Amino acid sequence: MDIHHLITKLREKGHKITPQRLAICELVLSSKDHPTADQIYKKLKQKFPTISLATVYQTLHLLKDLGLLLELGFPDCSARFDPNISPHIHIICLKCGKIEDYETENLKEQWAKIVKDIGVEPIIQRLDLYIYCDKCKKNQ
Amino acid sequence: MDIHHLITKLREKGHKITPQRLAICELVLSSKDHPTADQIYKKLKQKFPTISLATVYQTLHLLKDLGLLLELGFPDCSARFDPNISPHIHIICLKCGKIEDYETENLKEQWAKIVKDIGVEPIIQRLDLYIYCDKCKKNQ
DNA sequence: GTTTTAAATAGGAACAATTTTTAGTTAGTA
DNA sequence: TACTAACTAAAAATTGTTCCTATTTAAAAC
């Protein structure tokens, strides 16, 4: 998603283009590591020393409502935000919480078939595969 | 999972068999509706007027650690608990939060193939498909 | 059957993530 | 340039969950 397309989309819905909003969007939409709101907040504080966590949350929810972001809730820790909204698997370690992505054409095809069988109109999906990562297996 | 098998499993790990614990386990392991801790707590209060929410949480986490329960974290609401640990899809309405299960032999086979391709040792999985349910589509 | 003891429970306090509130500021329109 | 709806920041409130600790209990030892 390039920045001009984003700006257009925000304007269409009547949202203002503020420097904070742009910075938050750019940061999260280009991230590969499923950051938490707090991680985004801390990074942006360097550029915007007065930015508040509430603004970060609000902007992330805006992106979520626009369908550009997936919010991943977890039992014991903060929500994490994923800008990749096409079908992919999160390979998550049950111990350390590390997330890796698995995304192939074959997977997308398989998933599309499954969704077609179910016969619903999909908006978005979340596919988590829980494992113990190599590191955690060793240290145990 | 029948109750004697559960008791054996708890004893093996050195956990005591208390009436509260048994009631919580029986209730959640036989539930089909992904209840929250609070829903379980409120139901059990009829039989155990002094039961505490902390006990419910503790027991649910015990079952989770034993691999008998999946805890589903969500962004804006309580965690929900799912006793079905075999591969199935949660069809979840983005508006009202209703969860329906989709579970077929074909899905299990497809998922097994995907996991095999990834080449990791799976512990458990969470497959969510987000939609707008018919009811919410109408009221909009 | 009684005693022992280690673990579980109840209830409330504490905690942390997130949301709401409010007052002041700003982007975009006319 | 003035206007106004939307935004921001900071603080306060809220909510789900966990922690704390005195009391109770299950199960082992006697």
GROMACS .gro file of N, CA and C in nm, chain B:
model
  420
  141MET      N    1  -1.336  -3.641   2.612
  141MET     CA    2  -1.256  -3.675   2.732
  141MET      C    3  -1.348  -3.712   2.848
  142ASP      N    4  -1.342  -3.838   2.891
  142ASP     CA    5  -1.431  -3.874   3.001
  142ASP      C    6  -1.366  -3.839   3.135
  143ILE      N    7  -1.449  -3.836   3.235
  143ILE     CA    8  -1.409  -3.778   3.363
  143ILE      C    9  -1.302  -3.859   3.435
  144HIS      N   10  -1.305  -3.993   3.416
  144HIS     CA   11  -1.204  -4.075   3.485
  144HIS      C   12  -1.067  -4.056   3.424
  145HIS      N   13  -1.066  -4.041   3.295
  145HIS     CA   14  -0.940  -4.017   3.226
  145HIS      C   15  -0.880  -3.885   3.272
  146LEU      N   16  -0.968  -3.786   3.287
  146LEU     CA   17  -0.923  -3.654   3.332
  146LEU      C   18  -0.863  -3.662   3.473
  147ILE      N   19  -0.934  -3.733   3.562
  147ILE     CA   20  -0.887  -3.746   3.700
  147ILE      C   21  -0.750  -3.814   3.703
  148THR      N   22  -0.735  -3.919   3.625
  148THR     CA   23  -0.607  -3.987   3.616
  148THR      C   24  -0.497  -3.891   3.572
  149LYS      N   25  -0.530  -3.813   3.470
  149LYS     CA   26  -0.431  -3.719   3.415
  149LYS      C   27  -0.392  -3.613   3.518
  150LEU      N   28  -0.490  -3.565   3.592
  150LEU     CA   29  -0.460  -3.464   3.695
  150LEU      C   30  -0.373  -3.525   3.805
  151ARG      N   31  -0.408  -3.645   3.849
  151ARG     CA   32  -0.333  -3.712   3.957
  151ARG      C   33  -0.189  -3.737   3.914
  152GLU      N   34  -0.173  -3.780   3.788
  152GLU     CA   35  -0.038  -3.807   3.735
  152GLU      C   36   0.054  -3.687   3.753
  153LYS      N   37  -0.003  -3.569   3.731
  153LYS     CA   38   0.077  -3.447   3.738
  153LYS      C   39   0.081  -3.391   3.881
  154GLY      N   40   0.021  -3.464   3.975
  154GLY     CA   41   0.025  -3.421   4.113
  154GLY      C   42  -0.076  -3.315   4.151
  155HIS      N   43  -0.185  -3.305   4.074
  155HIS     CA   44  -0.287  -3.207   4.109
  155HIS      C   45  -0.398  -3.273   4.188
  156LYS      N   46  -0.449  -3.199   4.284
  156LYS     CA   47  -0.556  -3.253   4.367
  156LYS      C   48  -0.690  -3.247   4.295
  157ILE      N   49  -0.776  -3.340   4.334
  157ILE     CA   50  -0.910  -3.344   4.274
  157ILE      C   51  -1.006  -3.276   4.370
  158THR      N   52  -1.042  -3.154   4.339
  158THR     CA   53  -1.138  -3.081   4.423
  158THR      C   54  -1.272  -3.071   4.350
  159PRO      N   55  -1.379  -3.055   4.427
  159PRO     CA   56  -1.510  -3.046   4.362
  159PRO      C   57  -1.517  -2.928   4.264
  160GLN      N   58  -1.459  -2.814   4.304
  160GLN     CA   59  -1.461  -2.697   4.216
  160GLN      C   60  -1.389  -2.729   4.085
  161ARG      N   61  -1.272  -2.786   4.101
  161ARG     CA   62  -1.190  -2.816   3.984
  161ARG      C   63  -1.263  -2.911   3.889
  162LEU      N   64  -1.323  -3.014   3.946
  162LEU     CA   65  -1.396  -3.110   3.863
  162LEU      C   66  -1.512  -3.042   3.791
  163ALA      N   67  -1.584  -2.957   3.865
  163ALA     CA   68  -1.701  -2.892   3.805
  163ALA      C   69  -1.659  -2.801   3.690
  164ILE      N   70  -1.552  -2.725   3.712
  164ILE     CA   71  -1.503  -2.634   3.607
  164ILE      C   72  -1.460  -2.715   3.485
  165CYS      N   73  -1.385  -2.821   3.508
  165CYS     CA   74  -1.338  -2.904   3.397
  165CYS      C   75  -1.454  -2.965   3.320
  166GLU      N   76  -1.548  -3.024   3.394
  166GLU     CA   77  -1.662  -3.087   3.328
  166GLU      C   78  -1.738  -2.987   3.243
  167LEU      N   79  -1.758  -2.868   3.302
  167LEU     CA   80  -1.837  -2.767   3.231
  167LEU      C   81  -1.766  -2.721   3.103
  168VAL      N   82  -1.640  -2.685   3.114
  168VAL     CA   83  -1.574  -2.627   2.997
  168VAL      C   84  -1.541  -2.733   2.892
  169LEU      N   85  -1.504  -2.853   2.938
  169LEU     CA   86  -1.464  -2.955   2.841
  169LEU      C   87  -1.583  -3.008   2.761
  170SER      N   88  -1.703  -2.990   2.814
  170SER     CA   89  -1.821  -3.038   2.741
  170SER      C   90  -1.894  -2.925   2.670
  171SER      N   91  -1.841  -2.804   2.679
  171SER     CA   92  -1.913  -2.690   2.620
  171SER      C   93  -1.886  -2.679   2.470
  172LYS      N   94  -1.987  -2.630   2.402
  172LYS     CA   95  -1.977  -2.619   2.256
  172LYS      C   96  -1.971  -2.472   2.213
  173ASP      N   97  -1.975  -2.381   2.312
  173ASP     CA   98  -1.997  -2.241   2.278
  173ASP      C   99  -1.882  -2.147   2.316
  174HIS      N  100  -1.760  -2.201   2.333
  174HIS     CA  101  -1.645  -2.115   2.359
  174HIS      C  102  -1.672  -2.013   2.469
  175PRO      N  103  -1.698  -2.059   2.590
  175PRO     CA  104  -1.736  -1.965   2.696
  175PRO      C  105  -1.619  -1.880   2.745
  176THR      N  106  -1.651  -1.769   2.808
  176THR     CA  107  -1.551  -1.688   2.876
  176THR      C  108  -1.538  -1.739   3.020
  177ALA      N  109  -1.431  -1.698   3.086
  177ALA     CA  110  -1.411  -1.738   3.225
  177ALA      C  111  -1.528  -1.690   3.311
  178ASP      N  112  -1.573  -1.570   3.283
  178ASP     CA  113  -1.682  -1.513   3.361
  178ASP      C  114  -1.814  -1.588   3.342
  179GLN      N  115  -1.839  -1.634   3.220
  179GLN     CA  116  -1.961  -1.713   3.196
  179GLN      C  117  -1.956  -1.843   3.275
  180ILE      N  118  -1.839  -1.907   3.277
  180ILE     CA  119  -1.824  -2.031   3.353
  180ILE      C  120  -1.844  -2.003   3.502
  181TYR      N  121  -1.783  -1.895   3.547
  181TYR     CA  122  -1.794  -1.853   3.688
  181TYR      C  123  -1.940  -1.832   3.728
  182LYS      N  124  -2.014  -1.761   3.646
  182LYS     CA  125  -2.153  -1.731   3.679
  182LYS      C  126  -2.239  -1.857   3.683
  183LYS      N  127  -2.215  -1.949   3.589
  183LYS     CA  128  -2.291  -2.075   3.588
  183LYS      C  129  -2.263  -2.156   3.714
  184LEU      N  130  -2.135  -2.160   3.753
  184LEU     CA  131  -2.097  -2.245   3.865
  184LEU      C  132  -2.138  -2.188   4.000
  185LYS      N  133  -2.164  -2.058   4.002
  185LYS     CA  134  -2.202  -1.993   4.128
  185LYS      C  135  -2.332  -2.051   4.185
  186GLN      N  136  -2.418  -2.104   4.096
  186GLN     CA  137  -2.541  -2.164   4.142
  186GLN      C  138  -2.512  -2.286   4.230
  187LYS      N  139  -2.415  -2.365   4.188
  187LYS     CA  140  -2.382  -2.486   4.262
  187LYS      C  141  -2.281  -2.458   4.374
  188PHE      N  142  -2.188  -2.365   4.348
  188PHE     CA  143  -2.085  -2.330   4.446
  188PHE      C  144  -2.091  -2.179   4.473
  189PRO      N  145  -2.174  -2.139   4.567
  189PRO     CA  146  -2.199  -1.995   4.585
  189PRO      C  147  -2.073  -1.916   4.621
  190THR      N  148  -1.972  -1.982   4.676
  190THR     CA  149  -1.854  -1.906   4.719
  190THR      C  150  -1.738  -1.915   4.621
  191ILE      N  151  -1.759  -1.982   4.508
  191ILE     CA  152  -1.647  -2.000   4.415
  191ILE      C  153  -1.593  -1.865   4.369
  192SER      N  154  -1.463  -1.859   4.346
  192SER     CA  155  -1.407  -1.731   4.302
  192SER      C  156  -1.360  -1.738   4.158
  193LEU      N  157  -1.362  -1.621   4.096
  193LEU     CA  158  -1.322  -1.612   3.956
  193LEU      C  159  -1.176  -1.654   3.939
  194ALA      N  160  -1.095  -1.625   4.040
  194ALA     CA  161  -0.953  -1.663   4.034
  194ALA      C  162  -0.937  -1.815   4.021
  195THR      N  163  -1.021  -1.889   4.091
  195THR     CA  164  -1.017  -2.035   4.082
  195THR      C  165  -1.053  -2.082   3.942
  196VAL      N  166  -1.152  -2.016   3.884
  196VAL     CA  167  -1.191  -2.052   3.747
  196VAL      C  168  -1.074  -2.029   3.652
  197TYR      N  169  -1.014  -1.913   3.660
  197TYR     CA  170  -0.900  -1.883   3.572
  197TYR      C  171  -0.787  -1.984   3.594
  198GLN      N  172  -0.759  -2.012   3.720
  198GLN     CA  173  -0.648  -2.101   3.750
  198GLN      C  174  -0.672  -2.240   3.691
  199THR      N  175  -0.794  -2.288   3.704
  199THR     CA  176  -0.826  -2.421   3.652
  199THR      C  177  -0.823  -2.424   3.499
  200LEU      N  178  -0.872  -2.318   3.438
  200LEU     CA  179  -0.869  -2.312   3.292
  200LEU      C  180  -0.724  -2.313   3.240
  201HIS      N  181  -0.638  -2.242   3.311
  201HIS     CA  182  -0.497  -2.241   3.269
  201HIS      C  183  -0.431  -2.376   3.291
  202LEU      N  184  -0.478  -2.445   3.394
  202LEU     CA  185  -0.428  -2.580   3.418
  202LEU      C  186  -0.462  -2.671   3.300
  203LEU      N  187  -0.587  -2.665   3.257
  203LEU     CA  188  -0.631  -2.747   3.143
  203LEU      C  189  -0.555  -2.707   3.016
  204LYS      N  190  -0.529  -2.580   3.004
  204LYS     CA  191  -0.452  -2.532   2.889
  204LYS      C  192  -0.311  -2.591   2.891
  205ASP      N  193  -0.250  -2.589   3.009
  205ASP     CA  194  -0.114  -2.643   3.022
  205ASP      C  195  -0.111  -2.793   2.995
  206LEU      N  196  -0.220  -2.860   3.026
  206LEU     CA  197  -0.227  -3.004   2.999
  206LEU      C  198  -0.257  -3.031   2.852
  207GLY      N  199  -0.281  -2.925   2.775
  207GLY     CA  200  -0.307  -2.941   2.632
  207GLY      C  201  -0.450  -2.982   2.601
  208LEU      N  202  -0.540  -2.962   2.696
  208LEU     CA  203  -0.679  -3.005   2.677
  208LEU      C  204  -0.771  -2.891   2.638
  209LEU      N  205  -0.715  -2.771   2.630
  209LEU     CA  206  -0.799  -2.653   2.611
  209LEU      C  207  -0.720  -2.548   2.533
  210LEU      N  208  -0.790  -2.479   2.446
  210LEU     CA  209  -0.729  -2.371   2.370
  210LEU      C  210  -0.787  -2.239   2.419
  211GLU      N  211  -0.699  -2.146   2.452
  211GLU     CA  212  -0.746  -2.015   2.497
  211GLU      C  213  -0.740  -1.918   2.380
  212LEU      N  214  -0.856  -1.862   2.346
  212LEU     CA  215  -0.863  -1.771   2.231
  212LEU      C  216  -0.865  -1.627   2.279
  213GLY      N  217  -0.755  -1.558   2.257
  213GLY     CA  218  -0.749  -1.417   2.295
  213GLY      C  219  -0.812  -1.332   2.186
  214PHE      N  220  -0.887  -1.229   2.227
  214PHE     CA  221  -0.946  -1.136   2.132
  214PHE      C  222  -0.908  -0.994   2.170
  215PRO      N  223  -0.906  -0.905   2.070
  215PRO     CA  224  -0.862  -0.768   2.096
  215PRO      C  225  -0.942  -0.695   2.204
  216ASP      N  226  -1.073  -0.692   2.189
  216ASP     CA  227  -1.151  -0.599   2.269
  216ASP      C  228  -1.238  -0.664   2.374
  217CYS      N  229  -1.226  -0.796   2.388
  217CYS     CA  230  -1.311  -0.860   2.488
  217CYS      C  231  -1.238  -0.975   2.553
  218SER      N  232  -1.308  -1.040   2.646
  218SER     CA  233  -1.249  -1.148   2.724
  218SER      C  234  -1.200  -1.262   2.637
  219ALA      N  235  -1.108  -1.337   2.694
  219ALA     CA  236  -1.062  -1.459   2.629
  219ALA      C  237  -1.175  -1.561   2.632
  220ARG      N  238  -1.178  -1.647   2.531
  220ARG     CA  239  -1.278  -1.754   2.528
  220ARG      C  240  -1.204  -1.886   2.521
  221PHE      N  241  -1.268  -1.990   2.576
  221PHE     CA  242  -1.200  -2.118   2.592
  221PHE      C  243  -1.266  -2.225   2.508
  222ASP      N  244  -1.184  -2.297   2.434
  222ASP     CA  245  -1.233  -2.396   2.338
  222ASP      C  246  -1.176  -2.533   2.370
  223PRO      N  247  -1.265  -2.628   2.406
  223PRO     CA  248  -1.217  -2.763   2.438
  223PRO      C  249  -1.189  -2.848   2.314
  224ASN      N  250  -1.221  -2.796   2.199
  224ASN     CA  251  -1.194  -2.871   2.076
  224ASN      C  252  -1.054  -2.837   2.027
  225ILE      N  253  -0.962  -2.931   2.047
  225ILE     CA  254  -0.823  -2.902   2.013
  225ILE      C  255  -0.783  -2.961   1.878
  226SER      N  256  -0.877  -3.024   1.809
  226SER     CA  257  -0.842  -3.074   1.676
  226SER      C  258  -0.874  -2.966   1.572
  227PRO      N  259  -0.808  -2.974   1.455
  227PRO     CA  260  -0.821  -2.864   1.359
  227PRO      C  261  -0.965  -2.836   1.316
  228HIS      N  262  -1.007  -2.713   1.336
  228HIS     CA  263  -1.139  -2.669   1.292
  228HIS      C  264  -1.134  -2.519   1.278
  229ILE      N  265  -1.231  -2.466   1.203
  229ILE     CA  266  -1.231  -2.323   1.176
  229ILE      C  267  -1.337  -2.253   1.259
  230HIS      N  268  -1.299  -2.142   1.321
  230HIS     CA  269  -1.396  -2.055   1.388
  230HIS      C  270  -1.445  -1.952   1.286
  231ILE      N  271  -1.572  -1.955   1.258
  231ILE     CA  272  -1.630  -1.855   1.170
  231ILE      C  273  -1.688  -1.747   1.261
  232ILE      N  274  -1.623  -1.631   1.259
  232ILE     CA  275  -1.650  -1.529   1.361
  232ILE      C  276  -1.706  -1.402   1.296
  233CYS      N  277  -1.817  -1.352   1.349
  233CYS     CA  278  -1.872  -1.227   1.298
  233CYS      C  279  -1.796  -1.109   1.357
  234LEU      N  280  -1.749  -1.022   1.269
  234LEU     CA  281  -1.669  -0.907   1.311
  234LEU      C  282  -1.752  -0.807   1.389
  235LYS      N  283  -1.884  -0.816   1.374
  235LYS     CA  284  -1.969  -0.717   1.441
  235LYS      C  285  -2.018  -0.767   1.577
  236CYS      N  286  -2.086  -0.882   1.578
  236CYS     CA  287  -2.147  -0.928   1.703
  236CYS      C  288  -2.060  -1.029   1.777
  237GLY      N  289  -1.956  -1.079   1.713
  237GLY     CA  290  -1.864  -1.168   1.782
  237GLY      C  291  -1.907  -1.313   1.790
  238LYS      N  292  -2.022  -1.345   1.731
  238LYS     CA  293  -2.069  -1.484   1.736
  238LYS      C  294  -1.968  -1.579   1.669
  239ILE      N  295  -1.948  -1.693   1.731
  239ILE     CA  296  -1.853  -1.790   1.678
  239ILE      C  297  -1.926  -1.918   1.638
  240GLU      N  298  -1.906  -1.962   1.515
  240GLU     CA  299  -1.955  -2.094   1.474
  240GLU      C  300  -1.836  -2.179   1.435
  241ASP      N  301  -1.849  -2.309   1.458
  241ASP     CA  302  -1.739  -2.398   1.421
  241ASP      C  303  -1.765  -2.465   1.287
  242TYR      N  304  -1.657  -2.486   1.213
  242TYR     CA  305  -1.664  -2.563   1.089
  242TYR      C  306  -1.558  -2.672   1.100
  243GLU      N  307  -1.602  -2.795   1.094
  243GLU     CA  308  -1.508  -2.906   1.116
  243GLU      C  309  -1.547  -3.021   1.024
  244THR      N  310  -1.459  -3.053   0.930
  244THR     CA  311  -1.485  -3.166   0.840
  244THR      C  312  -1.357  -3.249   0.826
  245GLU      N  313  -1.375  -3.369   0.780
  245GLU     CA  314  -1.260  -3.457   0.758
  245GLU      C  315  -1.168  -3.398   0.652
  246ASN      N  316  -1.233  -3.343   0.549
  246ASN     CA  317  -1.156  -3.284   0.439
  246ASN      C  318  -1.067  -3.170   0.490
  247LEU      N  319  -1.123  -3.086   0.576
  247LEU     CA  320  -1.044  -2.976   0.633
  247LEU      C  321  -0.924  -3.029   0.710
  248LYS      N  322  -0.948  -3.131   0.792
  248LYS     CA  323  -0.839  -3.187   0.871
  248LYS      C  324  -0.726  -3.238   0.781
  249GLU      N  325  -0.766  -3.303   0.670
  249GLU     CA  326  -0.666  -3.353   0.576
  249GLU      C  327  -0.588  -3.239   0.512
  250GLN      N  328  -0.661  -3.138   0.467
  250GLN     CA  329  -0.596  -3.023   0.403
  250GLN      C  330  -0.498  -2.957   0.498
  251TRP      N  331  -0.544  -2.938   0.621
  251TRP     CA  332  -0.460  -2.870   0.720
  251TRP      C  333  -0.334  -2.954   0.750
  252ALA      N  334  -0.353  -3.085   0.761
  252ALA     CA  335  -0.239  -3.174   0.788
  252ALA      C  336  -0.135  -3.161   0.677
  253LYS      N  337  -0.184  -3.150   0.553
  253LYS     CA  338  -0.091  -3.136   0.439
  253LYS      C  339  -0.012  -3.006   0.449
  254ILE      N  340  -0.084  -2.900   0.481
  254ILE     CA  341  -0.019  -2.769   0.493
  254ILE      C  342   0.089  -2.773   0.601
  255VAL      N  343   0.054  -2.830   0.716
  255VAL     CA  344   0.149  -2.837   0.828
  255VAL      C  345   0.270  -2.921   0.789
  256LYS      N  346   0.244  -3.028   0.715
  256LYS     CA  347   0.355  -3.114   0.671
  256LYS      C  348   0.449  -3.036   0.581
  257ASP      N  349   0.391  -2.956   0.492
  257ASP     CA  350   0.474  -2.873   0.402
  257ASP      C  351   0.562  -2.776   0.481
  258ILE      N  352   0.507  -2.720   0.585
  258ILE     CA  353   0.583  -2.624   0.665
  258ILE      C  354   0.699  -2.694   0.734
  259GLY      N  355   0.673  -2.818   0.777
  259GLY     CA  356   0.780  -2.896   0.835
  259GLY      C  357   0.809  -2.868   0.981
  260VAL      N  358   0.707  -2.827   1.055
  260VAL     CA  359   0.727  -2.809   1.198
  260VAL      C  360   0.642  -2.910   1.275
  261GLU      N  361   0.669  -2.920   1.404
  261GLU     CA  362   0.595  -3.013   1.487
  261GLU      C  363   0.480  -2.936   1.552
  262PRO      N  364   0.358  -2.957   1.508
  262PRO     CA  365   0.248  -2.874   1.557
  262PRO      C  366   0.203  -2.917   1.697
  263ILE      N  367   0.171  -2.819   1.782
  263ILE     CA  368   0.115  -2.849   1.913
  263ILE      C  369  -0.036  -2.829   1.905
  264ILE      N  370  -0.074  -2.714   1.855
  264ILE     CA  371  -0.216  -2.682   1.845
  264ILE      C  372  -0.230  -2.573   1.739
  265GLN      N  373  -0.353  -2.546   1.698
  265GLN     CA  374  -0.372  -2.444   1.595
  265GLN      C  375  -0.498  -2.364   1.625
  266ARG      N  376  -0.502  -2.248   1.563
  266ARG     CA  377  -0.621  -2.162   1.575
  266ARG      C  378  -0.651  -2.106   1.438
  267LEU      N  379  -0.767  -2.142   1.383
  267LEU     CA  380  -0.803  -2.100   1.248
  267LEU      C  381  -0.929  -2.016   1.254
  268ASP      N  382  -0.914  -1.887   1.234
  268ASP     CA  383  -1.029  -1.796   1.240
  268ASP      C  384  -1.061  -1.741   1.103
  269LEU      N  385  -1.188  -1.745   1.068
  269LEU     CA  386  -1.235  -1.684   0.944
  269LEU      C  387  -1.336  -1.577   0.983
  270TYR      N  388  -1.303  -1.452   0.954
  270TYR     CA  389  -1.389  -1.341   0.996
  270TYR      C  390  -1.486  -1.302   0.885
  271ILE      N  391  -1.609  -1.282   0.923
  271ILE     CA  392  -1.717  -1.250   0.828
  271ILE      C  393  -1.813  -1.150   0.892
  272TYR      N  394  -1.916  -1.109   0.820
  272TYR     CA  395  -2.031  -1.046   0.881
  272TYR      C  396  -2.146  -1.145   0.872
  273CYS      N  397  -2.203  -1.180   0.985
  273CYS     CA  398  -2.309  -1.281   0.985
  273CYS      C  399  -2.438  -1.224   0.924
  274ASP      N  400  -2.530  -1.314   0.887
  274ASP     CA  401  -2.652  -1.272   0.818
  274ASP      C  402  -2.730  -1.168   0.899
  275LYS      N  403  -2.739  -1.191   1.028
  275LYS     CA  404  -2.812  -1.102   1.116
  275LYS      C  405  -2.753  -0.961   1.110
  276CYS      N  406  -2.621  -0.953   1.123
  276CYS     CA  407  -2.555  -0.822   1.125
  276CYS      C  408  -2.559  -0.755   0.988
  277LYS      N  409  -2.559  -0.836   0.882
  277LYS     CA  410  -2.570  -0.781   0.746
  277LYS      C  411  -2.704  -0.711   0.730
  278LYS      N  412  -2.810  -0.774   0.783
  278LYS     CA  413  -2.945  -0.719   0.772
  278LYS      C  414  -2.957  -0.588   0.850
  279ASN      N  415  -2.917  -0.592   0.976
  279ASN     CA  416  -2.930  -0.474   1.064
  279ASN      C  417  -2.830  -0.364   1.031
  280GLN      N  418  -2.797  -0.352   0.906
  280GLN     CA  419  -2.692  -0.253   0.873
  280GLN      C  420  -2.729  -0.184   0.745
   0.00000   0.00000   0.00000
